[in-house]
C-alpha positions as a Python dict, from the first residue, in 0.01 Angstrom:
ca = {
    (1, 'M'): (0, 0, 0),
    (2, 'D'): (-225, 59, 365),
    (3, 'G'): (-345, -333, 398),
    (4, 'F'): (-235, -655, 300),
    (5, 'S'): (-502, -975, 213),
    (6, 'L'): (-502, -1342, 342),
    (7, 'V'): (-486, -1425, 43),
    (8, 'Q'): (-83, -1255, 23),
    (9, 'I'): (-15, -1369, 415),
    (10, 'R'): (-131, -1782, 261),
    (11, 'N'): (158, -1715, -87),
    (12, 'F'): (425, -1526, 149),
    (13, 'I'): (416, -1844, 401),
    (14, 'A'): (358, -2152, 120),
    (15, 'V'): (671, -2002, 9),
    (16, 'A'): (826, -1972, 316),
    (17, 'D'): (785, -2328, 387),
    (18, 'S'): (880, -2393, 58),
    (19, 'G'): (1194, -2201, -12),
    (20, 'S'): (1076, -2116, -444),
    (21, 'F'): (819, -1903, -518),
    (22, 'T'): (800, -2178, -775),
    (23, 'E'): (724, -2429, -540),
    (24, 'A'): (475, -2178, -364),
    (25, 'G'): (330, -2141, -608),
    (26, 'K'): (283, -2535, -690),
    (27, 'L'): (115, -2519, -255),
    (28, 'V'): (-164, -2245, -357),
    (29, 'D'): (-261, -2308, -745),
    (30, 'S'): (-130, -2000, -864),
    (31, 'A'): (124, -1852, -1142),
    (32, 'Q'): (482, -1837, -1017),
    (33, 'S'): (449, -1444, -1117),
    (34, 'A'): (99, -1412, -919),
    (35, 'V'): (278, -1542, -637),
    (36, 'S'): (573, -1342, -669),
    (37, 'T'): (357, -1003, -708),
    (38, 'S'): (138, -1109, -430),
    (39, 'V'): (423, -1114, -177),
    (40, 'K'): (567, -876, -284),
    (41, 'R'): (258, -612, -155),
    (42, 'F'): (238, -797, 150),
    (43, 'E'): (694, -674, 206),
    (44, 'E'): (539, -343, 104),
    (45, 'A'): (209, -291, 279),
    (46, 'L'): (513, -469, 572),
    (47, 'G'): (791, -175, 498),
    (48, 'V'): (1011, -463, 507),
    (49, 'E'): (1222, -722, 342),
    (50, 'L'): (1120, -1014, 389),
    (51, 'F'): (1336, -1284, 154),
    (52, 'N'): (1653, -1324, 103),
    (53, 'R'): (1625, -1378, -274),
    (54, 'H'): (1966, -1400, -330),
    (55, 'S'): (2113, -1637, -109),
    (56, 'S'): (2248, -1974, -225),
    (57, 'S'): (1979, -2240, -35),
    (58, 'G'): (1751, -2061, -258),
    (59, 'V'): (1498, -1818, -109),
    (60, 'V'): (1529, -1784, 354),
    (61, 'L'): (1363, -1590, 573),
    (62, 'T'): (1533, -1267, 679),
    (63, 'P'): (1482, -1174, 1072),
    (64, 'A'): (1211, -1021, 1014),
    (65, 'G'): (1052, -1216, 766),
    (66, 'E'): (1088, -1510, 1097),
    (67, 'E'): (879, -1309, 1285),
    (68, 'I'): (626, -1193, 1071),
    (69, 'Y'): (598, -1612, 997),
    (70, 'Q'): (493, -1679, 1351),
    (71, 'L'): (289, -1390, 1348),
    (72, 'A'): (123, -1529, 1007),
    (73, 'H'): (98, -1839, 1066),
    (74, 'R'): (-145, -1744, 1382),
    (75, 'I'): (-384, -1543, 1187),
    (76, 'T'): (-436, -1852, 966),
    (77, 'A'): (-535, -2086, 1219),
    (78, 'D'): (-752, -1809, 1418),
    (79, 'C'): (-885, -1798, 1020),
    (80, 'A'): (-955, -2201, 1037),
    (81, 'S'): (-1081, -2155, 1385),
    (82, 'L'): (-1356, -1900, 1259),
    (83, 'D'): (-1430, -2112, 942),
    (84, 'R'): (-1516, -2423, 1161),
    (85, 'W'): (-1708, -2235, 1403),
    (86, 'K'): (-1952, -2078, 1034),
    (87, 'N'): (-2002, -2432, 936),
    (88, 'A'): (-2107, -2584, 1341),
    (89, 'A'): (-2360, -2300, 1360),
    (90, 'K'): (-2487, -2450, 1064),
    (91, 'D'): (-2528, -2797, 1145),
    (92, 'P'): (-2430, -2879, 1540),
    (93, 'T'): (-2240, -3186, 1485),
    (94, 'L'): (-1991, -3289, 1700),
    (95, 'T'): (-1675, -3551, 1730),
    (96, 'I'): (-1684, -3673, 2089),
    (97, 'G'): (-1374, -3945, 2078),
    (98, 'C'): (-1412, -4207, 2396),
    (99, 'V'): (-1145, -4534, 2493),
    (100, 'Q'): (-1232, -4771, 2305),
    (101, 'A'): (-1295, -4968, 2575),
    (102, 'I'): (-1605, -4734, 2811),
    (103, 'T'): (-1790, -4689, 2472),
    (104, 'P'): (-2075, -4922, 2552),
    (105, 'T'): (-2117, -4816, 2905),
    (106, 'V'): (-2126, -4404, 2816),
    (107, 'L'): (-2229, -4402, 2428),
    (108, 'H'): (-2602, -4490, 2469),
    (109, 'P'): (-2624, -4212, 2818),
    (110, 'L'): (-2405, -3944, 2687),
    (111, 'F'): (-2606, -3955, 2301),
    (112, 'R'): (-2921, -3899, 2500),
    (113, 'S'): (-2783, -3640, 2785),
    (114, 'M'): (-2668, -3445, 2396),
    (115, 'R'): (-3037, -3481, 2205),
    (116, 'T'): (-3145, -3263, 2455),
    (117, 'I'): (-2970, -2990, 2395),
    (118, 'G'): (-2970, -2982, 2045),
    (119, 'V'): (-2642, -3146, 1919),
    (120, 'K'): (-2594, -3464, 1709),
    (121, 'G'): (-2272, -3685, 1776),
    (122, 'V'): (-2054, -3865, 1601),
    (123, 'L'): (-1857, -4085, 1745),
    (124, 'T'): (-1433, -4221, 1687),
    (125, 'E'): (-1312, -4466, 1910),
    (126, 'G'): (-911, -4587, 1985),
    (127, 'N'): (-705, -4600, 2256),
    (128, 'D'): (-711, -4290, 2491),
    (129, 'I'): (-304, -4225, 2293),
    (130, 'E'): (-499, -4242, 1974),
    (131, 'I'): (-784, -4038, 2134),
    (132, 'V'): (-542, -3760, 2207),
    (133, 'Q'): (-377, -3813, 1932),
    (134, 'S'): (-747, -3690, 1734),
    (135, 'L'): (-820, -3372, 1995),
    (136, 'E'): (-462, -3272, 1909),
    (137, 'R'): (-546, -3283, 1539),
    (138, 'Q'): (-883, -3140, 1571),
    (139, 'K'): (-1053, -3450, 1435),
    (140, 'C'): (-1254, -3478, 1741),
    (141, 'D'): (-1403, -3225, 1951),
    (142, 'I'): (-1373, -3343, 2317),
    (143, 'A'): (-1333, -3682, 2468),
    (144, 'I'): (-1503, -3892, 2711),
    (145, 'A'): (-1190, -4056, 2921),
    (146, 'L'): (-981, -4252, 3187),
    (147, 'D'): (-677, -4106, 3387),
    (148, 'L'): (-493, -3969, 3125),
    (149, 'V'): (-102, -4056, 3266),
    (150, 'G'): (85, -4025, 2980),
    (151, 'L'): (-63, -3642, 2886),
    (152, 'E'): (235, -3413, 3037),
    (153, 'M'): (375, -3516, 2630),
    (154, 'Y'): (124, -3344, 2441),
    (155, 'T'): (89, -3007, 2733),
    (156, 'E'): (473, -3044, 2650),
    (157, 'R'): (501, -3010, 2247),
    (158, 'G'): (234, -2722, 2287),
    (159, 'A'): (-79, -2992, 2276),
    (160, 'N'): (-297, -2776, 2555),
    (161, 'L'): (-583, -3058, 2627),
    (162, 'K'): (-709, -3058, 2947),
    (163, 'F'): (-862, -3295, 3111),
    (164, 'E'): (-1152, -3236, 3367),
    (165, 'S'): (-1226, -3492, 3639),
    (166, 'V'): (-1591, -3598, 3639),
    (167, 'T'): (-1604, -3894, 3880),
    (168, 'E'): (-1378, -4108, 4078),
    (169, 'T'): (-1454, -4457, 4068),
    (170, 'P'): (-1193, -4787, 4227),
    (171, 'V'): (-1071, -5091, 3982),
    (172, 'V'): (-1187, -5427, 4184),
    (173, 'A'): (-1091, -5773, 4067),
    (174, 'I'): (-1358, -5940, 3961),
    (175, 'A'): (-1287, -6392, 3856),
    (176, 'H'): (-1486, -6649, 3754),
    (177, 'S'): (-1631, -6880, 4052),
    (178, 'R'): (-1428, -7170, 4010),
    (179, 'H'): (-1052, -6952, 4033),
    (180, 'P'): (-907, -7024, 4407),
    (181, 'I'): (-843, -6671, 4442),
    (182, 'A'): (-1260, -6637, 4399),
    (183, 'R'): (-1348, -6917, 4703),
    (184, 'Q'): (-1034, -6783, 4935),
    (185, 'G'): (-1273, -6489, 5087),
    (186, 'A'): (-1078, -6162, 5172),
    (187, 'A'): (-752, -6203, 4946),
    (188, 'P'): (-439, -6050, 5018),
    (189, 'L'): (-337, -5824, 4734),
    (190, 'S'): (18, -5963, 4700),
    (191, 'H'): (-139, -6343, 4734),
    (192, 'I'): (-385, -6244, 4377),
    (193, 'L'): (-110, -6090, 4213),
    (194, 'R'): (72, -6421, 4212),
    (195, 'Y'): (-183, -6562, 3965),
    (196, 'R'): (-216, -6447, 3572),
    (197, 'L'): (-378, -6139, 3522),
    (198, 'A'): (-592, -5915, 3330),
    (199, 'V'): (-549, -5543, 3212),
    (200, 'I'): (-759, -5274, 2963),
    (201, 'E'): (-428, -5138, 2794),
    (202, 'N'): (-503, -4772, 2845),
    (203, 'S'): (-244, -4508, 2992),
    (204, 'A'): (-442, -4511, 3374),
    (205, 'N'): (-340, -4900, 3393),
    (206, 'S'): (6, -4831, 3290),
    (207, 'Q'): (17, -4664, 3616),
    (208, 'L'): (-187, -4925, 3746),
    (209, 'I'): (0, -5170, 3641),
    (210, 'R'): (332, -4958, 3833),
    (211, 'Y'): (139, -5005, 4154),
    (212, 'L'): (57, -5352, 4138),
    (213, 'D'): (504, -5435, 4038),
    (214, 'S'): (579, -5244, 4346),
    (215, 'Q'): (375, -5454, 4583),
    (216, 'V'): (535, -5786, 4460),
    (217, 'S'): (929, -5852, 4566),
    (218, 'G'): (1060, -6154, 4268),
    (219, 'S'): (851, -6336, 4034),
    (220, 'P'): (732, -6024, 3785),
    (221, 'L'): (404, -5935, 3734),
    (222, 'K'): (220, -6209, 3495),
    (223, 'I'): (-24, -5931, 3314),
    (224, 'T'): (-192, -5964, 2994),
    (225, 'G'): (-287, -5672, 2824),
    (226, 'V'): (-630, -5663, 2643),
    (227, 'K'): (-769, -5382, 2401),
    (228, 'T'): (-1146, -5392, 2561),
    (229, 'L'): (-1425, -5497, 2802),
    (230, 'A'): (-1493, -5788, 2605),
    (231, 'T'): (-1155, -5918, 2558),
    (232, 'L'): (-1057, -5926, 2941),
    (233, 'Q'): (-1424, -6047, 3052),
    (234, 'A'): (-1326, -6318, 2801),
    (235, 'L'): (-1042, -6451, 2912),
    (236, 'V'): (-1156, -6389, 3331),
    (237, 'K'): (-1450, -6662, 3234),
    (238, 'T'): (-1173, -6919, 3113),
    (239, 'G'): (-1077, -6924, 3481),
    (240, 'T'): (-760, -6874, 3395),
    (241, 'H'): (-704, -6515, 3471),
    (242, 'V'): (-801, -6267, 3687),
    (243, 'G'): (-929, -5864, 3594),
    (244, 'F'): (-843, -5544, 3666),
    (245, 'V'): (-1104, -5320, 3550),
    (246, 'P'): (-1205, -4974, 3681),
    (247, 'E'): (-1507, -5051, 3893),
    (248, 'H'): (-1818, -4850, 3695),
    (249, 'L'): (-1745, -5106, 3325),
    (250, 'I'): (-1899, -5344, 3527),
    (251, 'T'): (-2248, -5344, 3406),
    (252, 'P'): (-2577, -5586, 3447),
    (253, 'E'): (-2508, -5668, 3074),
    (254, 'S'): (-2173, -5765, 3134),
    (255, 'Y'): (-2145, -5950, 3430),
    (256, 'N'): (-2254, -6322, 3518),
    (257, 'S'): (-2319, -6560, 3762),
    (258, 'Q'): (-2037, -6748, 3673),
    (259, 'M'): (-1834, -6400, 3769),
    (260, 'T'): (-1726, -6246, 4104),
    (261, 'I'): (-1572, -5964, 4241),
    (262, 'V'): (-1284, -6065, 4498),
    (263, 'T'): (-1293, -5993, 4832),
    (264, 'M'): (-946, -5775, 4831),
    (265, 'R'): (-765, -5707, 5207),
    (266, 'E'): (-619, -5328, 5037),
    (267, 'E'): (-777, -5038, 4788),
    (268, 'L'): (-704, -5033, 4517),
    (269, 'P'): (-580, -4640, 4353),
    (270, 'A'): (-975, -4486, 4198),
    (271, 'V'): (-901, -4426, 3849),
    (272, 'R'): (-1061, -4123, 3733),
    (273, 'L'): (-1350, -4046, 3456),
    (274, 'G'): (-1391, -3778, 3245),
    (275, 'I'): (-1357, -3512, 2995),
    (276, 'L'): (-1045, -3431, 2733),
    (277, 'Y'): (-1056, -3150, 2516),
    (278, 'K'): (-863, -2851, 2378),
    (279, 'N'): (-812, -2608, 2564),
    (280, 'G'): (-933, -2338, 2321),
    (281, 'D'): (-1071, -2305, 1979),
    (282, 'R'): (-1391, -2385, 1999),
    (283, 'S'): (-1363, -2452, 2411),
    (284, 'A'): (-1553, -2157, 2427),
    (285, 'W'): (-1862, -2202, 2198),
    (286, 'P'): (-2212, -2258, 2285),
    (287, 'D'): (-2274, -2608, 2104),
    (288, 'F'): (-1908, -2748, 2312),
    (289, 'V'): (-2052, -2562, 2614),
    (290, 'G'): (-2364, -2752, 2636),
    (291, 'L'): (-2107, -3095, 2512),
    (292, 'K'): (-1960, -3085, 2791),
    (293, 'S'): (-2174, -3018, 3054),
    (294, 'A'): (-2380, -3288, 2860),
    (295, 'A'): (-2080, -3541, 2895),
    (296, 'Q'): (-2010, -3445, 3240),
    (297, 'E'): (-2456, -3518, 3325),
    (298, 'A'): (-2441, -3838, 3168),
    (299, 'L'): (-2122, -3972, 3342),
    (300, 'K'): (-2283, -3829, 3691),
    (301, 'S'): (-2573, -4016, 3606),
    (302, 'L'): (-2400, -4347, 3503),
    (303, 'M'): (-2174, -4333, 3826),
    (304, 'G'): (-2509, -4212, 3975),
}
């Protein structure tokens, strides 16, 4: 036999994963005899024995089978990518992940830019770790995110994620106009850190918290972590908390005369805002490249 089929490859993987021809048949919705015949023909086409069928542990891979198993997974993954490409060509709809805290700020300009290239977008929200997991599991194609400090733990697992910074924005402190720190004028950071603080929970702010913590000695920081900008603003409006936020999140719609940006003597580290995606797979397709370009232009326009 000169060749082999994708069905044979999938049956081989099912047997390897289940350790049984009978269980493999259930996985691929086929009779045990059909799976056994399929795998036998696959072995004949390759000229090697892939399984030890007489092991006390059941059906186990031979050394050659272990090597072919890795190759087989790559082949089926490539075929899945081709299927996604075919479906995307018919209906260019991409799923966009966005860190929940910045969705209201970036969503509308992004979708306006996408319409100019004929790509429809579906939004998925979450915190930055959830967005990274969605990319890793191919539940979204691209994400708008703040600088992800914890990204290394995903790249070590082979997720092959890439973050492209579009712009940097300073972190500022905001307070209610009646808060003592708002009436102080240019305040040293050490004075601000004496009060109760509020930050939006994400990896970029985890980095910020570590920085702030390094600026104090003695009593630990009193920090409240919140999920959204609206919750942070609600805390600030009570006059009990000073909030730390990336400056680009402060828009006319979210800001009012009761709130003020605290003048600080020191400058806080900037936060990067950019595009996060899984390198390879869809990242070279025309619709994906167009979306990435649209997202970058939307972010630049937003910061403009």
